[in-house]
Structures are given as structure tokens and as C-alpha cells.
Backbone as ProteinMPNN parsed JSONL, in Angstrom:
{"seq_chain_A": "MPGGTLNGLELCNSEHESVGTVDGVLIDAPERQVRYFVVKLRLSDHVLLPVDEIVHVHSEADVPHLEAAPGARLLEFDPQTVRPFSADDAVTSIFARSTSNAA", "coords_chain_A": {"N_chain_A": [[143.348, 151.409, 61.531], [143.197, 148.615, 63.726], [140.739, 148.002, 63.477], [139.606, 148.455, 60.855], [138.533, 151.019, 60.689], [138.201, 154.73, 60.626], [135.96, 155.984, 61.856], [135.013, 157.875, 64.428], [137.382, 158.468, 65.51], [139.68, 159.979, 67.986], [140.341, 164.044, 66.945], [142.804, 165.952, 67.717], [143.686, 169.217, 69.107], [146.283, 171.441, 69.031], [147.354, 171.882, 71.956], [146.307, 169.46, 73.089], [143.826, 169.468, 73.266], [140.871, 168.126, 72.855], [139.222, 168.327, 69.58], [137.299, 167.178, 67.402], [135.457, 164.56, 66.304], [136.863, 162.674, 64.158], [134.407, 161.333, 61.265], [134.1, 160.527, 58.488], [136.084, 160.297, 55.625], [137.214, 162.234, 52.605], [137.919, 160.992, 49.651], [139.929, 161.166, 46.498], [139.8, 159.925, 43.856], [140.723, 159.001, 41.132], [143.318, 159.923, 41.917], [143.82, 158.131, 44.235], [144.152, 158.912, 46.521], [142.908, 160.243, 50.218], [141.771, 163.01, 51.058], [140.741, 164.398, 52.867], [139.767, 164.894, 56.049], [136.463, 163.964, 57.227], [135.047, 165.929, 60.057], [133.562, 165.542, 63.28], [131.981, 168.013, 64.843], [129.868, 168.766, 66.788], [126.879, 167.969, 67.309], [125.44, 167.582, 64.598], [127.101, 169.377, 63.272], [129.601, 169.412, 60.729], [133.014, 170.068, 59.995], [135.923, 170.106, 57.677], [138.82, 168.883, 57.204], [142.318, 169.349, 56.025], [143.805, 166.823, 54.823], [147.22, 166.938, 54.972], [147.295, 168.737, 57.167], [147.794, 167.15, 59.71], [149.707, 166.63, 62.181], [150.924, 164.472, 63.928], [150.217, 161.738, 64.81], [148.727, 159.524, 67.983], [148.789, 157.532, 70.607], [146.752, 157.193, 73.5], [146.315, 155.445, 76.163], [146.0, 153.46, 75.001], [144.24, 154.747, 73.147], [143.825, 155.976, 69.62], [144.494, 159.338, 68.57], [144.164, 162.099, 66.562], [146.452, 164.861, 65.987], [146.111, 168.308, 65.101], [147.731, 170.523, 63.091], [148.879, 173.555, 64.499], [146.603, 176.321, 64.023], [145.299, 174.949, 62.411], [143.743, 174.536, 58.668], [139.964, 174.41, 58.992], [137.913, 173.355, 57.225], [134.264, 174.769, 55.972], [131.654, 172.349, 55.754], [128.962, 170.712, 54.488], [128.001, 166.929, 54.919], [125.313, 166.537, 53.215], [126.14, 167.71, 50.547], [127.928, 165.97, 49.195], [128.219, 162.993, 47.56], [127.907, 159.897, 48.15], [131.466, 157.418, 48.398], [131.596, 155.412, 45.432], [131.0, 152.049, 43.462], [132.19, 152.396, 40.878], [134.053, 154.56, 41.837], [135.568, 153.138, 43.608], [136.365, 150.901, 41.646], [137.715, 152.92, 40.021], [139.785, 154.215, 41.481], [141.553, 151.796, 41.69], [141.954, 150.916, 39.152], [142.335, 153.666, 37.531], [145.14, 155.587, 36.092], [147.148, 157.009, 38.072], [147.857, 160.433, 38.257], [150.596, 161.268, 39.287], [152.416, 159.165, 39.313], [152.687, 159.244, 36.609], [154.474, 158.555, 33.928]], "CA_chain_A": [[143.275, 150.897, 62.848], [143.063, 147.442, 63.931], [139.048, 147.111, 62.757], [140.189, 149.035, 59.762], [138.136, 152.137, 60.624], [138.57, 155.835, 61.518], [134.89, 156.595, 62.487], [135.066, 158.06, 65.912], [139.135, 158.488, 65.731], [139.482, 161.663, 68.497], [140.717, 164.671, 66.381], [143.365, 166.949, 69.021], [144.957, 170.866, 68.858], [148.2, 171.102, 69.646], [147.48, 171.809, 73.569], [146.02, 168.144, 73.431], [142.689, 169.234, 73.73], [139.69, 167.475, 71.868], [137.951, 169.113, 68.479], [136.004, 166.468, 67.776], [135.629, 162.857, 66.452], [136.504, 161.402, 62.743], [133.136, 161.123, 61.084], [134.327, 160.041, 57.628], [137.107, 161.053, 54.628], [137.029, 162.09, 51.337], [138.787, 160.695, 48.65], [140.575, 161.546, 45.412], [140.105, 158.417, 43.536], [141.873, 159.07, 40.165], [144.401, 159.917, 42.64], [144.112, 157.037, 45.191], [144.664, 159.802, 48.368], [142.621, 160.777, 50.911], [142.111, 164.667, 51.399], [140.585, 165.679, 53.806], [138.863, 164.188, 56.878], [135.586, 165.077, 58.505], [135.255, 165.782, 61.156], [132.359, 165.889, 63.618], [132.247, 168.893, 66.159], [128.822, 168.449, 67.767], [125.92, 166.151, 67.24], [125.158, 167.927, 63.694], [128.502, 170.42, 62.638], [130.75, 169.212, 60.291], [134.25, 170.663, 59.286], [136.976, 169.3, 56.692], [140.67, 169.204, 57.845], [142.918, 169.085, 54.598], [145.048, 165.903, 55.66], [148.043, 167.991, 55.52], [147.256, 169.404, 58.449], [147.767, 166.063, 60.336], [150.631, 166.699, 62.077], [151.304, 163.331, 64.447], [148.98, 160.587, 65.574], [149.408, 159.322, 68.714], [147.26, 156.906, 71.387], [147.012, 157.313, 75.076], [145.692, 154.46, 77.118], [145.231, 152.202, 73.78], [142.748, 155.578, 72.617], [144.65, 156.477, 68.905], [144.171, 160.206, 68.756], [145.055, 162.488, 65.177], [146.676, 165.901, 66.654], [146.046, 168.719, 63.838], [148.531, 171.918, 63.119], [148.823, 174.935, 64.712], [146.17, 177.432, 62.89], [144.748, 174.165, 61.025], [142.423, 175.685, 58.342], [139.14, 173.551, 59.461], [137.08, 173.996, 56.2], [133.066, 174.268, 56.189], [131.165, 171.426, 54.95], [127.388, 169.614, 54.476], [127.27, 166.278, 54.268], [124.814, 166.519, 52.267], [126.966, 168.171, 49.259], [128.474, 165.01, 48.934], [127.982, 161.515, 47.442], [128.763, 158.391, 49.061], [132.403, 156.499, 47.982], [130.904, 154.313, 45.006], [132.048, 150.713, 43.773], [132.929, 153.018, 40.417], [134.926, 155.206, 42.303], [136.56, 151.932, 43.29], [137.33, 150.798, 40.384], [138.201, 154.104, 39.279], [141.135, 154.413, 42.694], [142.407, 150.851, 41.632], [142.637, 151.32, 37.493], [142.676, 154.972, 37.234], [146.607, 155.69, 36.461], [147.806, 158.432, 39.097], [149.476, 161.439, 37.649], [151.651, 161.471, 40.208], [152.98, 158.095, 38.957], [152.498, 158.898, 35.5], [156.059, 158.65, 33.227]], "C_chain_A": [[142.972, 149.957, 62.853], [141.209, 146.825, 63.158], [138.826, 147.92, 61.536], [139.031, 150.465, 59.346], [138.703, 153.551, 61.042], [137.783, 156.344, 61.994], [135.361, 156.399, 64.051], [136.568, 158.281, 66.572], [139.334, 160.308, 66.303], [140.224, 162.678, 67.555], [141.011, 165.666, 67.683], [143.856, 168.145, 68.078], [145.805, 170.299, 69.34], [148.427, 171.035, 70.877], [146.832, 170.347, 74.064], [144.547, 167.62, 73.642], [141.284, 168.758, 72.455], [139.252, 168.45, 70.982], [136.841, 168.769, 67.95], [136.529, 165.195, 66.941], [136.035, 163.18, 64.922], [135.438, 161.081, 62.211], [132.753, 160.63, 59.685], [135.87, 160.804, 56.773], [136.393, 161.256, 52.999], [138.315, 161.688, 50.242], [138.705, 160.93, 47.227], [140.643, 160.324, 44.822], [140.65, 157.98, 42.318], [143.112, 158.522, 40.638], [144.994, 159.149, 43.441], [144.722, 157.937, 46.391], [143.177, 160.526, 48.64], [143.106, 162.299, 51.065], [141.997, 164.85, 52.203], [139.954, 164.473, 54.583], [138.084, 164.944, 56.991], [135.677, 164.445, 59.351], [133.759, 166.204, 62.04], [132.211, 166.987, 65.02], [131.605, 169.309, 66.945], [128.159, 167.783, 66.943], [125.731, 166.492, 65.126], [126.218, 168.755, 62.661], [129.324, 169.276, 61.979], [131.734, 169.956, 59.984], [134.993, 169.658, 58.152], [138.285, 169.996, 57.559], [141.12, 168.314, 56.75], [144.063, 167.532, 55.705], [146.802, 165.89, 55.687], [148.299, 168.253, 56.584], [147.33, 168.714, 59.92], [149.228, 166.264, 60.683], [151.696, 165.052, 63.118], [149.785, 162.547, 64.575], [149.85, 159.508, 66.392], [148.519, 158.406, 69.413], [147.585, 157.122, 72.616], [145.672, 156.068, 75.745], [145.218, 154.112, 75.84], [143.911, 153.362, 73.041], [143.548, 156.149, 71.269], [143.892, 157.848, 69.071], [145.229, 161.127, 67.396], [145.196, 163.653, 65.734], [147.269, 166.895, 65.083], [147.27, 169.627, 63.891], [147.701, 172.877, 63.854], [148.085, 175.481, 64.061], [145.608, 175.988, 61.988], [144.075, 175.04, 60.884], [141.127, 174.221, 58.946], [137.803, 173.889, 58.45], [135.511, 174.124, 56.527], [132.728, 173.349, 55.168], [130.06, 170.64, 55.477], [127.829, 168.782, 54.084], [126.654, 165.794, 53.462], [125.2, 166.997, 50.914], [127.473, 166.524, 48.544], [128.403, 163.064, 48.896], [128.881, 160.531, 47.72], [130.068, 157.704, 47.903], [131.366, 155.438, 46.828], [131.317, 153.147, 44.315], [132.158, 151.604, 42.438], [134.149, 153.756, 40.453], [135.884, 154.015, 42.717], [136.952, 151.393, 42.288], [138.144, 151.855, 39.956], [139.4, 154.474, 40.45], [142.077, 152.783, 42.484], [142.81, 150.602, 39.816], [143.062, 151.955, 37.289], [145.302, 155.134, 36.933], [147.296, 157.286, 36.698], [148.667, 159.209, 38.169], [150.377, 161.886, 38.311], [152.796, 160.449, 39.704], [153.287, 158.026, 37.649], [153.855, 159.414, 35.048], [155.833, 159.981, 32.602]], "O_chain_A": [[142.201, 149.784, 61.909], [140.775, 145.798, 62.637], [137.642, 148.026, 61.217], [138.746, 150.858, 58.214], [139.672, 153.548, 61.801], [138.131, 157.279, 62.716], [135.815, 155.438, 64.671], [136.855, 158.273, 67.769], [139.243, 161.359, 65.669], [141.153, 161.996, 67.121], [140.163, 166.108, 68.457], [144.238, 168.156, 66.908], [146.084, 169.217, 69.855], [149.387, 170.382, 71.286], [146.824, 170.069, 75.263], [144.059, 166.525, 73.922], [141.066, 169.26, 71.352], [138.863, 169.502, 71.491], [135.781, 169.389, 67.865], [137.709, 164.849, 66.886], [135.38, 164.109, 64.452], [135.154, 160.04, 62.804], [131.589, 160.328, 59.418], [136.557, 161.681, 57.296], [135.458, 160.677, 52.446], [139.449, 162.167, 50.221], [137.606, 160.925, 46.672], [141.529, 159.564, 45.212], [141.053, 156.822, 42.211], [143.77, 157.529, 40.326], [146.212, 159.136, 43.619], [145.688, 157.586, 47.068], [142.475, 161.123, 47.825], [144.251, 162.741, 51.16], [142.863, 165.482, 52.809], [139.667, 163.385, 54.084], [138.241, 166.164, 56.968], [136.031, 163.306, 59.653], [132.964, 167.024, 61.581], [132.376, 166.544, 66.157], [132.03, 170.058, 67.824], [128.602, 167.112, 66.011], [125.932, 165.517, 64.401], [126.103, 168.727, 61.436], [129.681, 168.3, 62.64], [131.233, 170.96, 59.477], [134.549, 168.542, 57.881], [138.55, 171.023, 58.184], [140.743, 167.179, 56.457], [144.681, 167.472, 56.769], [147.498, 165.057, 56.266], [149.411, 168.081, 57.083], [147.078, 169.281, 60.983], [150.053, 166.14, 59.779], [152.876, 164.765, 62.915], [148.618, 162.907, 64.42], [150.873, 158.893, 66.094], [147.384, 158.359, 68.937], [148.781, 157.257, 72.876], [144.444, 156.074, 75.663], [144.07, 154.428, 75.528], [142.88, 152.932, 72.524], [144.206, 157.101, 71.689], [142.785, 157.798, 69.607], [146.44, 160.999, 67.211], [144.116, 163.988, 66.222], [148.182, 166.623, 64.303], [147.931, 169.447, 64.914], [146.483, 173.048, 63.909], [148.568, 175.442, 62.929], [145.549, 176.142, 60.768], [143.674, 175.926, 61.639], [141.596, 173.127, 59.262], [136.845, 174.56, 58.833], [135.282, 173.488, 57.556], [133.201, 173.348, 54.031], [130.062, 170.036, 56.549], [128.312, 168.943, 52.963], [127.022, 164.788, 52.857], [124.44, 166.604, 50.03], [127.244, 166.202, 47.378], [128.496, 162.219, 49.786], [130.094, 160.367, 47.595], [129.757, 157.494, 46.731], [130.469, 154.756, 47.325], [132.512, 153.071, 44.604], [132.621, 152.435, 43.22], [135.047, 153.759, 39.611], [136.974, 153.946, 42.149], [138.16, 151.467, 42.061], [139.276, 151.625, 39.529], [140.088, 155.364, 39.951], [143.151, 152.636, 43.066], [143.885, 150.15, 39.422], [144.188, 151.794, 36.819], [146.283, 154.782, 37.588], [147.709, 158.201, 35.986], [149.693, 158.914, 37.555], [150.995, 162.896, 37.977], [153.969, 160.819, 39.674], [153.983, 157.098, 37.235], [154.382, 160.411, 35.54], [156.729, 160.516, 31.948]]}, "name": "protein", "num_of_chains": 1, "seq": "MPGGTLNGLELCNSEHESVGTVDGVLIDAPERQVRYFVVKLRLSDHVLLPVDEIVHVHSEADVPHLEAAPGARLLEFDPQTVRPFSADDAVTSIFARSTSNAA"}
């Protein structure tokens, strides 16, 4: 996104109904990949949506939306169980050799 953030990006189901908003991502630093979107359903309810469950990104009236696959797996999630992305994680993601790129 132009602002460089996904925070507040709306997540819709295949019927274009709002499911929630993106409240963060979970990153696999050594693999350099986003694995899950953290989706806020209500004020304090969060779930994880695996990145591979996103089927379409579109914009309506300049408001971007993510569309999840029909029957997408929304996994239970407690934000208190995950530590914030650290400077060490950033260094790991920059310098670690990904197994998918290993020779």
C-alpha cells in the first residue's frame, strides 16, 4: 500500500462480506516470508489467516480489500502469545539463507 502498511486493510469472504480487518502479520524471518495475517474480528477477537488462503486483492472506491478463499481456515490466535518482531529478527531475515534458495 502507498503508506507501507497493511493495518486496517479489510478482509472479505468470497461473497464480498467483511470478515474483519488486518491487524498485523506473522513473519518467518529465516525464510523471509509472511506466513499469516492477523485479523481483528471484533474489538478484542483475533484470528490467523494463512497467506495461502488469500485468493484476490482488489480495490473498491480506492479502498483495498483482501478476499479469502471459500472455507478459508481462520485459526484461533491470542496476540499475547507472540513476541514483537525485533531488530535481531530483521537481521536474520536480511542475512539468513533461506532453505528455499539453498543450493
